[in-house]
Coordinates of N, CA and C in Angstrom, one line a residue:
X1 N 0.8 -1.2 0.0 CA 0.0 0.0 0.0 C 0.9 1.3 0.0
X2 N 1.7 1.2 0.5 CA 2.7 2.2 0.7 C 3.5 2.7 -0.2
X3 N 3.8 1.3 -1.1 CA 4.7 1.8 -2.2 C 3.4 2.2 -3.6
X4 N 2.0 1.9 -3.5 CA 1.5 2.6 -4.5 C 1.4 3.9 -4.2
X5 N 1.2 4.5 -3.1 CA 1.0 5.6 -2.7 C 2.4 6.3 -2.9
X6 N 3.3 6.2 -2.4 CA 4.8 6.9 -3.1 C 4.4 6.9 -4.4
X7 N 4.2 6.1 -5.2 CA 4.6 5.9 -6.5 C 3.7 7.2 -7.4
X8 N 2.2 6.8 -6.5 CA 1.3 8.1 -7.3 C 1.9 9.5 -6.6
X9 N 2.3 9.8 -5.6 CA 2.7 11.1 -5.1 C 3.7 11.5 -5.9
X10 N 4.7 10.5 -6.7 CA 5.9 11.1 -7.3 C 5.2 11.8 -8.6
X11 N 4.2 10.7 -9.2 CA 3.7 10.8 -10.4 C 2.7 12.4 -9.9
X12 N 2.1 12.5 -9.1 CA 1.4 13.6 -9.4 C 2.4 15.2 -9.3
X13 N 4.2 14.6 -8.8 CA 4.6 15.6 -9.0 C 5.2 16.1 -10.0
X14 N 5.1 15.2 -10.6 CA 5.7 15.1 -12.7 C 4.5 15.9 -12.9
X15 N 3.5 15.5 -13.0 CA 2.7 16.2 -13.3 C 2.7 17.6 -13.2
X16 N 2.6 17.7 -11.8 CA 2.9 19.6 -11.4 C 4.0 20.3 -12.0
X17 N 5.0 19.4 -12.2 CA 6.2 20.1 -13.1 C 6.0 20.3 -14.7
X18 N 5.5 19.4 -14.8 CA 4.8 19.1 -16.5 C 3.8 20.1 -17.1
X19 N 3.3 20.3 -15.8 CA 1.7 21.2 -16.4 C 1.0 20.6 -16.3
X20 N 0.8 19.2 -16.6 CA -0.5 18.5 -17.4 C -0.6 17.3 -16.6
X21 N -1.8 16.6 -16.5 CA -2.2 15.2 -16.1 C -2.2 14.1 -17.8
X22 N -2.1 14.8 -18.1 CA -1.8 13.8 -19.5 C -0.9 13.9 -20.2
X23 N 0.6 14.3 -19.5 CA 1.4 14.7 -20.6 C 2.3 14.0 -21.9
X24 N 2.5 14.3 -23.2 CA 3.6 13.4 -24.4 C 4.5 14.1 -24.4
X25 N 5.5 13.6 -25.5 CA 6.2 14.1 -25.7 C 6.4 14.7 -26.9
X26 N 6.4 16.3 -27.6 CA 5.7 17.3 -28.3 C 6.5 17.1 -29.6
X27 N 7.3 16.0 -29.5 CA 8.4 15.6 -30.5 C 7.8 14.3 -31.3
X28 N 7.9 13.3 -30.1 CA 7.5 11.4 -30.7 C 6.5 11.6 -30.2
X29 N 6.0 11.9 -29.3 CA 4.5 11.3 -28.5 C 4.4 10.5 -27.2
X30 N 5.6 10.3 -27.1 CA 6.1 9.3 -25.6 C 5.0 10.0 -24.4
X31 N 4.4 9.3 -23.6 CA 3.6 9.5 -22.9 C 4.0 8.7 -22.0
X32 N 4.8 7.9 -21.3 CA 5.7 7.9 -20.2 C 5.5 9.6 -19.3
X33 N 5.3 9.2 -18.1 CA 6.0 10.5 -17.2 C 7.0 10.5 -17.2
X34 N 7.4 9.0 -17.3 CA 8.5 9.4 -16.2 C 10.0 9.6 -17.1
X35 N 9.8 9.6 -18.3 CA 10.8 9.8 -19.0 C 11.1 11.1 -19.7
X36 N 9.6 11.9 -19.2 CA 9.5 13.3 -19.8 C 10.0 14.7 -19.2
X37 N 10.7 15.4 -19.9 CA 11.4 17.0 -19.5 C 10.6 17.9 -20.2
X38 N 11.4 19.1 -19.3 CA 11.0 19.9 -19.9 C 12.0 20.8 -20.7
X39 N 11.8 21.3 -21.9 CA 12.6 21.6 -22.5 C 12.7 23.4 -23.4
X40 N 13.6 24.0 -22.6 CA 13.9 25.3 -23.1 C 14.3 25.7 -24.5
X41 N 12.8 26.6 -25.5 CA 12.6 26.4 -27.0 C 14.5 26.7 -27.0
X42 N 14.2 28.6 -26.4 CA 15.1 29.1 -27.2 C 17.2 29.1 -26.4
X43 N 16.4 27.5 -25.5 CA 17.6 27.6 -24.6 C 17.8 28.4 -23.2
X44 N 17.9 27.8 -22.1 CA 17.8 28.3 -20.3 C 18.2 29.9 -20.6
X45 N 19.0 30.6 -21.1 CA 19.9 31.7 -20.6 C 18.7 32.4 -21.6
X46 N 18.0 32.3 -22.5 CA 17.2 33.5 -23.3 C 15.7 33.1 -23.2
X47 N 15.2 32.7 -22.4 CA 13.6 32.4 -22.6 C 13.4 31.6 -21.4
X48 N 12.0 31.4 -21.2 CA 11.6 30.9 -19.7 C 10.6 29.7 -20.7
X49 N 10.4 29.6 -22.1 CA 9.2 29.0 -22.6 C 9.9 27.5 -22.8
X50 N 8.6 26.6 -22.3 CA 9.0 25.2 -22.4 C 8.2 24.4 -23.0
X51 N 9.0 22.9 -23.4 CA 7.9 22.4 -24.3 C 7.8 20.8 -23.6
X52 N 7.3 20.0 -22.8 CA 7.5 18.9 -22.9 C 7.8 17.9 -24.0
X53 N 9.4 17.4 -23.5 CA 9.8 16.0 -24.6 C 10.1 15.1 -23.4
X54 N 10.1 13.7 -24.4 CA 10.5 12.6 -23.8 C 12.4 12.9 -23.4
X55 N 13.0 12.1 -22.7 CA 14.8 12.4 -22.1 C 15.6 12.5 -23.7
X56 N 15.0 11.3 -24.5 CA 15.5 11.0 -26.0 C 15.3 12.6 -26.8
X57 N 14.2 12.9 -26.8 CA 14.1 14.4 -27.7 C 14.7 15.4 -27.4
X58 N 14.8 15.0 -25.8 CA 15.3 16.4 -25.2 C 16.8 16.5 -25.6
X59 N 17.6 15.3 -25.4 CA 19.1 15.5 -25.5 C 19.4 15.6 -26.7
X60 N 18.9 15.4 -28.3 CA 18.4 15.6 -29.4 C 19.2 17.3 -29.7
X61 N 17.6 18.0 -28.7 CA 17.1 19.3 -29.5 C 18.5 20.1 -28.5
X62 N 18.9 19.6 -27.3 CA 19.6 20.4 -26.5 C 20.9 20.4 -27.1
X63 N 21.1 19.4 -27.8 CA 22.5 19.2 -28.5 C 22.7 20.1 -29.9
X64 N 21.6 19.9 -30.3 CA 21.4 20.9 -31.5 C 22.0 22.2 -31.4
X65 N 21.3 22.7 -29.6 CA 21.2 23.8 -29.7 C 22.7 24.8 -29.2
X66 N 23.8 23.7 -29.4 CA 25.1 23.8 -29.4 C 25.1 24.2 -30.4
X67 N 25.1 24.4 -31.5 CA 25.4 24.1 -32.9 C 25.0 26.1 -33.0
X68 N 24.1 26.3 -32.1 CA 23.8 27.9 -32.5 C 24.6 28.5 -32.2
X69 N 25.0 30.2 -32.8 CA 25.7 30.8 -32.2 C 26.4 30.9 -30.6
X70 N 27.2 31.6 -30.3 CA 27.3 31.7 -28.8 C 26.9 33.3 -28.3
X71 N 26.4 32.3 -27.0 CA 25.7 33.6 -26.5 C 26.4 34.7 -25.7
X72 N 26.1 35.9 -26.0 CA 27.0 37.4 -26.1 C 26.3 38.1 -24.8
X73 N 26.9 38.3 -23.9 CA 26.0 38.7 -23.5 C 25.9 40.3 -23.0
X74 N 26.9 40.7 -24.0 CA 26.8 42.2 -24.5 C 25.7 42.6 -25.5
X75 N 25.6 41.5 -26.0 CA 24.7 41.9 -27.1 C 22.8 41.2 -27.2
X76 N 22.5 41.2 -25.8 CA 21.5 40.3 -24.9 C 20.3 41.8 -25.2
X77 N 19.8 41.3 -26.5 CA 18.9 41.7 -26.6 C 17.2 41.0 -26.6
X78 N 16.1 42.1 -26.5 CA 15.0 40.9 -27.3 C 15.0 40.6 -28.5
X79 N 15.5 41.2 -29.6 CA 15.8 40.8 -30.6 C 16.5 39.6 -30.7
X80 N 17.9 39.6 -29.8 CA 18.6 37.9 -30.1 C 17.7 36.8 -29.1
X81 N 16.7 37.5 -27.9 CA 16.6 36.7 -27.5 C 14.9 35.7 -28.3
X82 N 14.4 36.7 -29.3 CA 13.5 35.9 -30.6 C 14.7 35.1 -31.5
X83 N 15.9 35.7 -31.5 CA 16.4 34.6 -33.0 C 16.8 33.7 -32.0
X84 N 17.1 33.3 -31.0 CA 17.2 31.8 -30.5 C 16.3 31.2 -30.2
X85 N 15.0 31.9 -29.8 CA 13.7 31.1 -30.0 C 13.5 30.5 -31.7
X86 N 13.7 31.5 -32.2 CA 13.5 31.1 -33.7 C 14.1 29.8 -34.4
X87 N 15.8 30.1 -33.8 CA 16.6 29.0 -33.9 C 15.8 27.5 -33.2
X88 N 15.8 27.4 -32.2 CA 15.0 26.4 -31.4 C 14.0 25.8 -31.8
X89 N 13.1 26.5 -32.0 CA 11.6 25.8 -32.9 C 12.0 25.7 -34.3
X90 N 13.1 26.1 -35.3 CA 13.4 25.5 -36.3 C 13.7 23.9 -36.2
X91 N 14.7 23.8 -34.8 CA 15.6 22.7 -35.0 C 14.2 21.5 -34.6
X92 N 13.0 22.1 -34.1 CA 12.0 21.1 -33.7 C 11.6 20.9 -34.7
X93 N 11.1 21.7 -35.9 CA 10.4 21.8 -36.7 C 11.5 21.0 -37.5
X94 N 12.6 20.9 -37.8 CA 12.9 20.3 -38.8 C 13.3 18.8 -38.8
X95 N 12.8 18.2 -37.5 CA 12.6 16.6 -37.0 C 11.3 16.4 -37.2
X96 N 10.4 16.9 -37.1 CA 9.1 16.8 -37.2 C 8.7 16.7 -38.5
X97 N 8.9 17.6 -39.8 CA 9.3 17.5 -41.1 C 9.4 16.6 -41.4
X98 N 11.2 15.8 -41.5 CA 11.2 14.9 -41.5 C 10.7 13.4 -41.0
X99 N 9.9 13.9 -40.0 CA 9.2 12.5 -39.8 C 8.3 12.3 -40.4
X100 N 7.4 13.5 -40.7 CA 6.5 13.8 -41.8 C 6.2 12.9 -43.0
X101 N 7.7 13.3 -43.4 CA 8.1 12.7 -44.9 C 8.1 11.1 -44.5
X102 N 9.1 10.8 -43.6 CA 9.0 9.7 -43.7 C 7.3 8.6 -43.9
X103 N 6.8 9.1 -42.7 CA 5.6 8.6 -42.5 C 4.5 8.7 -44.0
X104 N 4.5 9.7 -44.7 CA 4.4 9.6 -46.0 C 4.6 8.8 -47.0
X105 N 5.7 8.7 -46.9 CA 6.4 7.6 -47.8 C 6.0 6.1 -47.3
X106 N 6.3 6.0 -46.2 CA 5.5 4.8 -45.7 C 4.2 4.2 -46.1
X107 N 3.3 5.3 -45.9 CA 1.8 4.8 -46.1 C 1.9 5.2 -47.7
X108 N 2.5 5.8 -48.6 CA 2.3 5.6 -49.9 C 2.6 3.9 -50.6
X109 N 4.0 3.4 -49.6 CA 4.3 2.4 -50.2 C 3.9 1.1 -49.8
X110 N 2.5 1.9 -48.8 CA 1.2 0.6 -48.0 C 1.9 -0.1 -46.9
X111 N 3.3 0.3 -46.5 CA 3.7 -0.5 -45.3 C 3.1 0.1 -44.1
X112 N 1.7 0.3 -43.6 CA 1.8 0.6 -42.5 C 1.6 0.4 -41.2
X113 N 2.6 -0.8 -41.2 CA 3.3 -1.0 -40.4 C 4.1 -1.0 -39.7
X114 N 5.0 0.2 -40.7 CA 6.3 0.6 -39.9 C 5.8 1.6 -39.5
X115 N 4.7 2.3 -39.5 CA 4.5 4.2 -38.8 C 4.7 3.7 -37.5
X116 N 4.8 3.0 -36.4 CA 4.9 2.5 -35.7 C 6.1 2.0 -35.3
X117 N 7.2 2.0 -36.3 CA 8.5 2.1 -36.0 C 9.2 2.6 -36.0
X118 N 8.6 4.0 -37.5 CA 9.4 5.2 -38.0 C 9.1 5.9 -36.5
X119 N 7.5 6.3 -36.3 CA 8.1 7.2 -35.2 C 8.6 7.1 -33.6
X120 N 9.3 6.1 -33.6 CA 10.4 5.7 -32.4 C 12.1 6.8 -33.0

C-alpha cells in the first residue's frame, strides 16, 4: 500500500512540473512521465518558454542547440533573444518534417506498419 501511494505522489509531481495530467512528448509522443522533460525552445539563458519532450528528444534538441551561435551577452537583446527562439523551434520543426516525410512515404508504399516504428 505504501509503495503505491509513493509511486502516485511522485507521479502527481511530474505532473505539477509538466503542467498537465496527461502529458507526451511534443516531439515522438512518448507518454511515459516518467521519462518526460522539460525543455527550453530558445535555450535556459534567453527564454523561460518550455515544451515537454521525452529524455530521447530532449538530449536531441539540446545538443542541437550547441550548434547555435554563442551567447554574447553584451549583445543580450529581445531581438537575439527571438532569434534563439527562432533558432529552437526550427531545429523542432525540422525533425518533425522529417518524420512527416518519412511517414508519407510509408503509407504511400502501403507499409503501415512501420509508422509504428518510423516514429520511435
Amino acid at each position: 500500500m505504501t509503495d503505491k501511494f509513493e509511486r502516485d505522489r511522485r507521479q502527481q509531481k511530474r505532473f505539477e512540473k509538466l503542467g498537465t495530467e496527461d502529458p507526451h512528448c511534443g516531439m515522438c509522443g512518448e507518454g511515459n512521465d516518467c521519462t518526460l522533460e522539460l525543455h527550453h525552445v530558445a535555450g535556459r539563458k534567453h527564454d523561460d518558454l518550455t515544451v515537454i519532450l521525452c529524455a530521447n528528444c530532449h538530449r536531441i534538441m539540446s545538443d542541437d542547440q550547441r550548434d547555435h551561435p554563442a551567447f554574447d551577452r553584451d549583445a543580450n537583446s529581445p531581438m537575439a533573444a527571438i532569434g534563439y527562439f527562432l533558432l529552437g523551434l526550427a531545429d523542432m520543426l525540422r525533425v518533425i518534417v522529417r518524420r512527416l516525410y518519412e511517414f508519407g512515404l510509408i503509407l504511400i508504399e502501403g507499409k503501415s506498419d512501420d509508422v509504428g516504428e518510423a516514429a520511435k
